[in-house]
């Protein structure tokens, strides 16, 4: 059974940090890119970052570039999203998703249709 399980969300003050984790199982991790998406109330789900589990190529949305860092621990089948200098506008449910490396274009914004498997989401709330 394919599983993606996010953890690490919570409530922080603006300027604070959180590290999200996405633990994957049930598929060949090294063949997939992992993307992070977020969805705020009343807004569409948007791509935040993604990483190729095979070569480590990464992408960051302009809104998070310089503040967030995505990384992959292939031995643990886990991808992390280190979020620093958090802003209230970062408040959203954050989802990780897996898409095959042959489909996902890691060098540009993650697209929903590129991803086959999704986690349940973890809430990130940033207070001002």
Short mmCIF file of N, CA, C and O in Angstrom, two decimals:
data_model
loop_
_atom_site.label_atom_id
_atom_site.label_comp_id
_atom_site.label_asym_id
_atom_site.label_seq_id
_atom_site.Cartn_x
_atom_site.Cartn_y
_atom_site.Cartn_z
N UNK A 1 0.84 -1.18 0.00
CA UNK A 1 0.00 0.00 0.00
C UNK A 1 0.88 1.24 0.00
O UNK A 1 1.78 1.37 0.82
N UNK A 2 0.60 2.15 -0.91
CA UNK A 2 1.34 3.39 -0.98
C UNK A 2 0.89 4.31 0.15
O UNK A 2 -0.31 4.52 0.35
N UNK A 3 1.85 4.85 0.85
CA UNK A 3 1.56 5.79 1.92
C UNK A 3 2.53 6.96 1.88
O UNK A 3 3.74 6.77 1.69
N UNK A 4 2.00 8.14 2.07
CA UNK A 4 2.78 9.34 2.31
C UNK A 4 2.21 9.98 3.57
O UNK A 4 1.03 10.30 3.61
N UNK A 5 3.04 10.15 4.57
CA UNK A 5 2.58 10.64 5.85
C UNK A 5 3.36 11.89 6.21
O UNK A 5 4.57 11.82 6.44
N UNK A 6 2.66 13.01 6.28
CA UNK A 6 3.27 14.27 6.67
C UNK A 6 3.23 14.43 8.19
O UNK A 6 2.30 13.98 8.85
N UNK A 7 4.23 15.11 8.71
CA UNK A 7 4.25 15.45 10.11
C UNK A 7 5.07 16.72 10.29
O UNK A 7 5.78 17.13 9.39
N UNK A 8 4.96 17.32 11.45
CA UNK A 8 5.78 18.47 11.79
C UNK A 8 5.08 19.80 11.75
O UNK A 8 5.69 20.82 12.09
N UNK A 9 3.83 19.83 11.34
CA UNK A 9 3.09 21.07 11.33
C UNK A 9 2.78 21.55 12.74
O UNK A 9 2.97 20.82 13.72
N UNK A 10 2.32 22.77 12.83
CA UNK A 10 1.98 23.33 14.12
C UNK A 10 1.74 24.81 14.04
O UNK A 10 1.59 25.38 12.95
N UNK A 11 1.69 25.43 15.19
CA UNK A 11 1.46 26.86 15.33
C UNK A 11 2.75 27.54 15.74
O UNK A 11 3.36 27.17 16.74
N UNK A 12 3.16 28.52 14.95
CA UNK A 12 4.37 29.28 15.25
C UNK A 12 4.11 30.76 15.02
O UNK A 12 3.20 31.15 14.30
N UNK A 13 4.94 31.58 15.64
CA UNK A 13 4.89 33.01 15.41
C UNK A 13 5.65 33.37 14.14
O UNK A 13 6.54 32.64 13.71
N UNK A 14 5.26 34.48 13.54
CA UNK A 14 5.98 34.97 12.38
C UNK A 14 7.47 35.07 12.70
O UNK A 14 7.86 35.53 13.77
N UNK A 15 8.28 34.63 11.75
CA UNK A 15 9.72 34.60 11.95
C UNK A 15 10.23 33.29 12.48
O UNK A 15 11.45 33.06 12.48
N UNK A 16 9.34 32.44 12.92
CA UNK A 16 9.73 31.15 13.46
C UNK A 16 9.98 30.12 12.38
O UNK A 16 9.89 30.39 11.19
N UNK A 17 10.29 28.91 12.83
CA UNK A 17 10.65 27.83 11.93
C UNK A 17 9.89 26.55 12.26
O UNK A 17 9.52 26.31 13.41
N UNK A 18 9.68 25.76 11.24
CA UNK A 18 9.14 24.42 11.38
C UNK A 18 9.85 23.53 10.37
O UNK A 18 10.29 23.99 9.32
N UNK A 19 9.93 22.25 10.68
CA UNK A 19 10.41 21.28 9.72
C UNK A 19 9.34 20.23 9.50
O UNK A 19 8.95 19.52 10.43
N UNK A 20 8.87 20.15 8.27
CA UNK A 20 7.90 19.15 7.89
C UNK A 20 8.61 17.90 7.38
O UNK A 20 9.65 17.99 6.73
N UNK A 21 8.03 16.76 7.66
CA UNK A 21 8.55 15.49 7.17
C UNK A 21 7.49 14.79 6.34
O UNK A 21 6.30 14.89 6.62
N UNK A 22 7.94 14.09 5.33
CA UNK A 22 7.07 13.26 4.50
C UNK A 22 7.69 11.88 4.42
O UNK A 22 8.71 11.69 3.75
N UNK A 23 7.10 10.94 5.12
CA UNK A 23 7.59 9.57 5.13
C UNK A 23 6.83 8.76 4.10
O UNK A 23 5.61 8.69 4.13
N UNK A 24 7.58 8.14 3.19
CA UNK A 24 6.99 7.43 2.06
C UNK A 24 7.19 5.93 2.20
O UNK A 24 8.22 5.46 2.70
N UNK A 25 6.23 5.18 1.72
CA UNK A 25 6.34 3.73 1.69
C UNK A 25 5.43 3.18 0.61
O UNK A 25 4.50 3.84 0.16
N UNK A 26 5.70 1.95 0.18
CA UNK A 26 4.84 1.28 -0.78
C UNK A 26 5.17 1.51 -2.24
O UNK A 26 4.43 1.04 -3.11
N UNK A 27 6.24 2.22 -2.51
CA UNK A 27 6.69 2.43 -3.88
C UNK A 27 8.20 2.62 -3.89
O UNK A 27 8.81 2.82 -2.83
N UNK A 28 8.78 2.56 -5.08
CA UNK A 28 10.23 2.71 -5.20
C UNK A 28 10.59 4.18 -5.08
O UNK A 28 10.45 4.95 -6.03
N UNK A 29 11.04 4.54 -3.90
CA UNK A 29 11.27 5.94 -3.57
C UNK A 29 12.20 6.63 -4.56
O UNK A 29 11.96 7.78 -4.96
N UNK A 30 13.27 5.96 -4.96
CA UNK A 30 14.27 6.57 -5.82
C UNK A 30 13.77 6.87 -7.22
O UNK A 30 14.43 7.61 -7.97
N UNK A 31 12.64 6.32 -7.61
CA UNK A 31 12.07 6.56 -8.93
C UNK A 31 11.11 7.74 -8.96
O UNK A 31 10.58 8.06 -10.02
N UNK A 32 10.92 8.39 -7.83
CA UNK A 32 9.90 9.42 -7.72
C UNK A 32 10.46 10.75 -7.27
O UNK A 32 11.43 10.82 -6.51
N UNK A 33 9.85 11.79 -7.77
CA UNK A 33 10.03 13.12 -7.22
C UNK A 33 8.99 13.33 -6.12
O UNK A 33 7.88 12.80 -6.19
N UNK A 34 9.37 14.09 -5.12
CA UNK A 34 8.46 14.43 -4.04
C UNK A 34 8.21 15.93 -4.07
O UNK A 34 9.15 16.73 -4.08
N UNK A 35 6.95 16.29 -4.10
CA UNK A 35 6.57 17.69 -4.10
C UNK A 35 5.85 18.07 -2.82
O UNK A 35 5.20 17.23 -2.18
N UNK A 36 6.02 19.32 -2.44
CA UNK A 36 5.24 19.90 -1.34
C UNK A 36 4.26 20.91 -1.92
O UNK A 36 4.65 21.77 -2.73
N UNK A 37 3.02 20.79 -1.51
CA UNK A 37 1.96 21.69 -1.90
C UNK A 37 1.33 22.27 -0.65
O UNK A 37 1.45 21.71 0.44
N UNK A 38 0.63 23.37 -0.81
CA UNK A 38 -0.11 23.92 0.32
C UNK A 38 -1.43 24.50 -0.17
O UNK A 38 -1.56 24.92 -1.31
N UNK A 39 -2.38 24.49 0.73
CA UNK A 39 -3.70 25.02 0.42
C UNK A 39 -4.22 25.81 1.62
O UNK A 39 -4.42 25.26 2.69
N UNK A 40 -4.41 27.09 1.39
CA UNK A 40 -4.98 27.97 2.39
C UNK A 40 -6.50 28.03 2.20
O UNK A 40 -6.99 27.77 1.10
N UNK A 41 -7.23 28.39 3.25
CA UNK A 41 -8.68 28.48 3.12
C UNK A 41 -9.09 29.40 1.98
O UNK A 41 -8.60 30.52 1.86
N UNK A 42 -9.99 28.92 1.14
CA UNK A 42 -10.50 29.71 0.03
C UNK A 42 -9.56 29.84 -1.15
O UNK A 42 -9.88 30.58 -2.09
N UNK A 43 -8.44 29.16 -1.12
CA UNK A 43 -7.47 29.25 -2.20
C UNK A 43 -7.22 27.89 -2.83
O UNK A 43 -7.50 26.85 -2.24
N UNK A 44 -6.70 27.92 -4.03
CA UNK A 44 -6.34 26.69 -4.72
C UNK A 44 -5.06 26.11 -4.14
O UNK A 44 -4.22 26.83 -3.59
N UNK A 45 -4.93 24.80 -4.26
CA UNK A 45 -3.70 24.15 -3.84
C UNK A 45 -2.57 24.59 -4.77
O UNK A 45 -2.71 24.57 -5.99
N UNK A 46 -1.45 24.97 -4.19
CA UNK A 46 -0.34 25.47 -4.96
C UNK A 46 0.94 24.70 -4.65
O UNK A 46 1.16 24.25 -3.54
N UNK A 47 1.78 24.60 -5.67
CA UNK A 47 3.06 23.96 -5.49
C UNK A 47 4.03 24.86 -4.75
O UNK A 47 4.12 26.06 -5.03
N UNK A 48 4.75 24.30 -3.81
CA UNK A 48 5.70 25.03 -2.98
C UNK A 48 7.13 24.67 -3.34
O UNK A 48 7.99 25.54 -3.52
N UNK A 49 7.40 23.38 -3.41
CA UNK A 49 8.75 22.91 -3.65
C UNK A 49 8.70 21.47 -4.12
O UNK A 49 7.71 20.77 -3.89
N UNK A 50 9.75 21.03 -4.76
CA UNK A 50 9.85 19.63 -5.13
C UNK A 50 11.30 19.22 -5.24
O UNK A 50 12.19 20.07 -5.36
N UNK A 51 11.53 17.92 -5.18
CA UNK A 51 12.87 17.39 -5.23
C UNK A 51 12.85 16.04 -5.94
O UNK A 51 11.92 15.25 -5.76
N UNK A 52 13.86 15.82 -6.75
CA UNK A 52 14.06 14.51 -7.35
C UNK A 52 14.81 13.62 -6.37
O UNK A 52 15.89 13.98 -5.90
N UNK A 53 14.23 12.48 -6.05
CA UNK A 53 14.87 11.56 -5.12
C UNK A 53 16.10 10.88 -5.71
O UNK A 53 16.89 10.30 -4.97
N UNK A 54 16.24 10.95 -7.03
CA UNK A 54 17.37 10.29 -7.68
C UNK A 54 18.59 11.19 -7.80
O UNK A 54 19.70 10.77 -7.45
N UNK A 55 18.42 12.42 -8.27
CA UNK A 55 19.58 13.29 -8.46
C UNK A 55 19.58 14.53 -7.56
O UNK A 55 20.53 15.31 -7.60
N UNK A 56 18.53 14.72 -6.77
CA UNK A 56 18.50 15.81 -5.82
C UNK A 56 18.14 17.17 -6.38
O UNK A 56 18.22 18.16 -5.64
N UNK A 57 17.77 17.25 -7.65
CA UNK A 57 17.35 18.52 -8.22
C UNK A 57 16.15 19.06 -7.46
O UNK A 57 15.28 18.30 -7.04
N UNK A 58 16.11 20.37 -7.29
CA UNK A 58 15.06 20.99 -6.48
C UNK A 58 14.44 22.18 -7.19
O UNK A 58 15.01 22.76 -8.12
N UNK A 59 13.26 22.54 -6.70
CA UNK A 59 12.56 23.73 -7.16
C UNK A 59 11.88 24.38 -5.96
O UNK A 59 11.38 23.69 -5.06
N UNK A 60 11.85 25.71 -5.98
CA UNK A 60 11.14 26.47 -4.96
C UNK A 60 10.27 27.53 -5.61
O UNK A 60 10.71 28.22 -6.54
N UNK A 61 9.07 27.66 -5.12
CA UNK A 61 8.23 28.77 -5.53
C UNK A 61 8.85 30.08 -5.09
O UNK A 61 9.54 30.15 -4.07
N UNK A 62 8.62 31.13 -5.87
CA UNK A 62 9.20 32.43 -5.54
C UNK A 62 8.81 32.89 -4.13
O UNK A 62 9.59 33.55 -3.45
N UNK A 63 7.62 32.52 -3.70
CA UNK A 63 7.12 32.97 -2.42
C UNK A 63 7.88 32.38 -1.23
O UNK A 63 7.81 32.92 -0.12
N UNK A 64 8.59 31.28 -1.45
CA UNK A 64 9.30 30.62 -0.36
C UNK A 64 10.80 30.55 -0.59
O UNK A 64 11.54 30.16 0.33
N UNK A 65 11.25 30.91 -1.75
CA UNK A 65 12.66 30.81 -2.08
C UNK A 65 13.50 31.64 -1.11
O UNK A 65 13.19 32.79 -0.84
N UNK A 66 14.55 31.03 -0.62
CA UNK A 66 15.41 31.68 0.35
C UNK A 66 14.99 31.46 1.79
O UNK A 66 15.77 31.75 2.70
N UNK A 67 13.78 30.96 2.00
CA UNK A 67 13.28 30.69 3.35
C UNK A 67 13.08 29.21 3.61
O UNK A 67 13.26 28.75 4.74
N UNK A 68 12.68 28.47 2.58
CA UNK A 68 12.41 27.05 2.73
C UNK A 68 13.52 26.24 2.06
O UNK A 68 14.09 26.66 1.05
N UNK A 69 13.79 25.08 2.62
CA UNK A 69 14.76 24.16 2.04
C UNK A 69 14.18 22.76 2.02
O UNK A 69 13.76 22.24 3.05
N UNK A 70 14.17 22.15 0.85
CA UNK A 70 13.71 20.78 0.71
C UNK A 70 14.93 19.86 0.67
O UNK A 70 15.96 20.21 0.11
N UNK A 71 14.80 18.70 1.28
CA UNK A 71 15.88 17.73 1.28
C UNK A 71 15.31 16.33 1.31
O UNK A 71 14.15 16.13 1.69
N UNK A 72 16.12 15.37 0.90
CA UNK A 72 15.68 13.99 0.82
C UNK A 72 16.68 13.08 1.50
O UNK A 72 17.88 13.19 1.28
N UNK A 73 16.18 12.21 2.34
CA UNK A 73 16.99 11.16 2.96
C UNK A 73 16.51 9.85 2.36
O UNK A 73 15.53 9.25 2.83
N UNK A 74 17.18 9.42 1.30
CA UNK A 74 16.71 8.24 0.58
C UNK A 74 16.76 6.97 1.43
O UNK A 74 15.94 6.07 1.25
N UNK A 75 17.72 6.90 2.34
CA UNK A 75 17.83 5.73 3.21
C UNK A 75 16.60 5.58 4.10
O UNK A 75 16.25 4.47 4.49
N UNK A 76 15.97 6.69 4.42
CA UNK A 76 14.77 6.68 5.26
C UNK A 76 13.48 6.85 4.47
O UNK A 76 12.40 6.88 5.06
N UNK A 77 13.59 6.96 3.15
CA UNK A 77 12.42 7.22 2.30
C UNK A 77 11.63 8.41 2.82
O UNK A 77 10.40 8.38 2.90
N UNK A 78 12.35 9.45 3.16
CA UNK A 78 11.73 10.61 3.79
C UNK A 78 12.23 11.90 3.13
O UNK A 78 13.43 12.03 2.86
N UNK A 79 11.32 12.82 2.90
CA UNK A 79 11.63 14.14 2.41
C UNK A 79 11.24 15.16 3.47
O UNK A 79 10.22 15.01 4.14
N UNK A 80 12.07 16.17 3.62
CA UNK A 80 11.85 17.20 4.61
C UNK A 80 11.65 18.55 3.94
O UNK A 80 12.18 18.82 2.87
N UNK A 81 10.90 19.39 4.60
CA UNK A 81 10.78 20.78 4.19
C UNK A 81 11.09 21.64 5.41
O UNK A 81 10.26 21.75 6.32
N UNK A 82 12.28 22.21 5.42
CA UNK A 82 12.67 23.12 6.49
C UNK A 82 12.14 24.50 6.15
O UNK A 82 12.48 25.05 5.10
N UNK A 83 11.32 25.05 7.02
CA UNK A 83 10.66 26.32 6.78
C UNK A 83 11.15 27.32 7.82
O UNK A 83 10.87 27.17 9.01
N UNK A 84 11.87 28.31 7.35
CA UNK A 84 12.40 29.37 8.21
C UNK A 84 11.74 30.70 7.86
O UNK A 84 11.15 30.86 6.80
N UNK A 85 11.88 31.65 8.76
CA UNK A 85 11.34 32.99 8.55
C UNK A 85 9.89 32.94 8.11
O UNK A 85 9.47 33.61 7.16
N UNK A 86 9.11 32.16 8.81
CA UNK A 86 7.72 31.95 8.42
C UNK A 86 6.91 33.23 8.52
O UNK A 86 7.12 34.06 9.40
N UNK A 87 5.98 33.36 7.58
CA UNK A 87 5.11 34.52 7.49
C UNK A 87 3.66 34.08 7.65
O UNK A 87 3.33 32.93 7.34
N UNK A 88 2.78 34.97 8.08
CA UNK A 88 1.36 34.59 8.18
C UNK A 88 0.80 34.05 6.87
O UNK A 88 -0.06 33.16 6.91
N UNK A 89 1.26 34.54 5.75
CA UNK A 89 0.78 34.06 4.47
C UNK A 89 1.23 32.64 4.14
O UNK A 89 0.77 32.06 3.15
N UNK A 90 2.12 32.08 4.95
CA UNK A 90 2.48 30.68 4.80
C UNK A 90 1.46 29.74 5.44
O UNK A 90 1.57 28.52 5.28
N UNK A 91 0.51 30.29 6.16
CA UNK A 91 -0.50 29.48 6.82
C UNK A 91 -1.30 28.69 5.79
O UNK A 91 -1.86 29.26 4.86
N UNK A 92 -1.34 27.39 5.97
CA UNK A 92 -2.02 26.51 5.02
C UNK A 92 -1.92 25.08 5.52
O UNK A 92 -1.16 24.78 6.45
N UNK A 93 -2.67 24.21 4.90
CA UNK A 93 -2.43 22.78 5.04
C UNK A 93 -1.37 22.41 4.01
O UNK A 93 -1.51 22.71 2.83
N UNK A 94 -0.33 21.76 4.47
CA UNK A 94 0.77 21.36 3.61
C UNK A 94 0.67 19.87 3.29
O UNK A 94 0.50 19.05 4.19
N UNK A 95 0.80 19.56 2.02
CA UNK A 95 0.70 18.19 1.54
C UNK A 95 1.99 17.79 0.84
O UNK A 95 2.57 18.59 0.10
N UNK A 96 2.42 16.57 1.04
CA UNK A 96 3.46 16.03 0.18
C UNK A 96 2.84 15.08 -0.82
O UNK A 96 1.77 14.51 -0.58
N UNK A 97 3.50 14.94 -1.94
CA UNK A 97 2.99 14.11 -3.01
C UNK A 97 4.16 13.52 -3.78
O UNK A 97 5.25 14.09 -3.82
N UNK A 98 3.93 12.37 -4.39
CA UNK A 98 4.95 11.67 -5.16
C UNK A 98 4.51 11.53 -6.61
O UNK A 98 3.38 11.13 -6.89
N UNK A 99 5.42 11.87 -7.50
CA UNK A 99 5.20 11.69 -8.92
C UNK A 99 6.43 11.06 -9.55
O UNK A 99 7.56 11.33 -9.13
N UNK A 100 6.22 10.24 -10.56
CA UNK A 100 7.35 9.53 -11.16
C UNK A 100 8.33 10.50 -11.80
O UNK A 100 7.93 11.51 -12.39
N UNK A 101 9.60 10.17 -11.68
CA UNK A 101 10.65 11.03 -12.22
C UNK A 101 10.53 11.28 -13.72
O UNK A 101 11.00 12.30 -14.22
N UNK A 102 9.92 10.35 -14.45
CA UNK A 102 9.75 10.53 -15.88
C UNK A 102 8.63 11.50 -16.22
O UNK A 102 8.53 11.94 -17.37
N UNK A 103 7.80 11.84 -15.26
CA UNK A 103 6.66 12.72 -15.47
C UNK A 103 6.90 14.11 -14.86
O UNK A 103 6.61 15.13 -15.48
N UNK A 104 7.42 14.13 -13.65
CA UNK A 104 7.60 15.38 -12.94
C UNK A 104 8.78 16.16 -13.51
O UNK A 104 9.86 15.63 -13.72
N UNK A 105 8.54 17.45 -13.78
CA UNK A 105 9.60 18.36 -14.18
C UNK A 105 10.01 19.13 -12.94
O UNK A 105 9.31 20.05 -12.51
N UNK A 106 11.12 18.75 -12.36
CA UNK A 106 11.54 19.30 -11.08
C UNK A 106 12.00 20.74 -11.19
O UNK A 106 11.99 21.48 -10.20
N UNK A 107 12.39 21.16 -12.38
CA UNK A 107 12.96 22.49 -12.57
C UNK A 107 11.91 23.59 -12.64
O UNK A 107 12.28 24.77 -12.77
N UNK A 108 10.65 23.26 -12.57
CA UNK A 108 9.61 24.27 -12.60
C UNK A 108 8.54 23.96 -11.55
O UNK A 108 8.62 22.94 -10.87
N UNK A 109 7.56 24.82 -11.43
CA UNK A 109 6.58 24.71 -10.37
C UNK A 109 5.86 23.36 -10.40
O UNK A 109 5.50 22.87 -11.47
N UNK A 110 5.68 22.74 -9.24
CA UNK A 110 4.96 21.47 -9.20
C UNK A 110 3.52 21.63 -9.68
O UNK A 110 2.83 22.58 -9.29
N UNK A 111 3.08 20.71 -10.49
CA UNK A 111 1.73 20.70 -11.01
C UNK A 111 0.97 19.52 -10.41
O UNK A 111 1.49 18.42 -10.32
N UNK A 112 -0.27 19.76 -10.04
CA UNK A 112 -1.07 18.73 -9.39
C UNK A 112 -1.14 17.45 -10.22
O UNK A 112 -1.07 16.35 -9.68
N UNK A 113 -1.27 17.60 -11.52
CA UNK A 113 -1.47 16.45 -12.38
C UNK A 113 -0.22 15.59 -12.55
O UNK A 113 -0.30 14.49 -13.08
N UNK A 114 0.92 16.10 -12.12
CA UNK A 114 2.16 15.33 -12.21
C UNK A 114 2.29 14.29 -11.10
O UNK A 114 3.15 13.42 -11.18
N UNK A 115 1.45 14.37 -10.08
CA UNK A 115 1.65 13.58 -8.87
C UNK A 115 0.57 12.53 -8.70
O UNK A 115 -0.62 12.79 -8.84
N UNK A 116 1.03 11.32 -8.38
CA UNK A 116 0.15 10.16 -8.29
C UNK A 116 -0.34 9.89 -6.87
O UNK A 116 -1.47 9.42 -6.68
N UNK A 117 0.51 10.13 -5.90
CA UNK A 117 0.22 9.77 -4.51
C UNK A 117 0.30 11.00 -3.62
O UNK A 117 1.18 11.85 -3.79
N UNK A 118 -0.61 11.05 -2.67
CA UNK A 118 -0.73 12.22 -1.80
C UNK A 118 -0.84 11.83 -0.34
O UNK A 118 -1.45 10.82 0.01
N UNK A 119 -0.23 12.64 0.51
CA UNK A 119 -0.41 12.49 1.94
C UNK A 119 -1.68 13.16 2.41
O UNK A 119 -2.44 13.76 1.63
N UNK A 120 -1.92 13.06 3.70
CA UNK A 120 -3.16 13.57 4.29
C UNK A 120 -3.11 15.05 4.64
O UNK A 120 -4.14 15.66 4.90
N UNK A 121 -1.93 15.61 4.66
CA UNK A 121 -1.74 17.01 4.97
C UNK A 121 -1.44 17.26 6.43
O UNK A 121 -1.83 16.50 7.30
N UNK A 122 -0.72 18.34 6.67
CA UNK A 122 -0.42 18.77 8.03
C UNK A 122 -0.61 20.29 8.09
O UNK A 122 -0.19 21.01 7.19
N UNK A 123 -1.25 20.75 9.15
CA UNK A 123 -1.59 22.15 9.27
C UNK A 123 -0.40 22.96 9.76
O UNK A 123 0.25 22.61 10.75
N UNK A 124 -0.12 24.05 9.06
CA UNK A 124 0.87 25.03 9.48
C UNK A 124 0.14 26.35 9.68
O UNK A 124 -0.51 26.85 8.76
N UNK A 125 0.25 26.89 10.87
CA UNK A 125 -0.38 28.17 11.18
C UNK A 125 0.68 29.12 11.70
O UNK A 125 1.38 28.81 12.67
N UNK A 126 0.78 30.28 11.07
CA UNK A 126 1.78 31.28 11.44
C UNK A 126 1.04 32.51 11.92
O UNK A 126 0.29 33.14 11.15
N UNK A 127 1.24 32.87 13.16
CA UNK A 127 0.59 34.04 13.73
C UNK A 127 1.45 35.27 13.55
O UNK A 127 2.69 35.19 13.51
N UNK A 128 0.82 36.42 13.46
CA UNK A 128 1.53 37.68 13.28
C UNK A 128 1.94 38.27 14.61
O UNK A 128 1.51 37.84 15.67
#
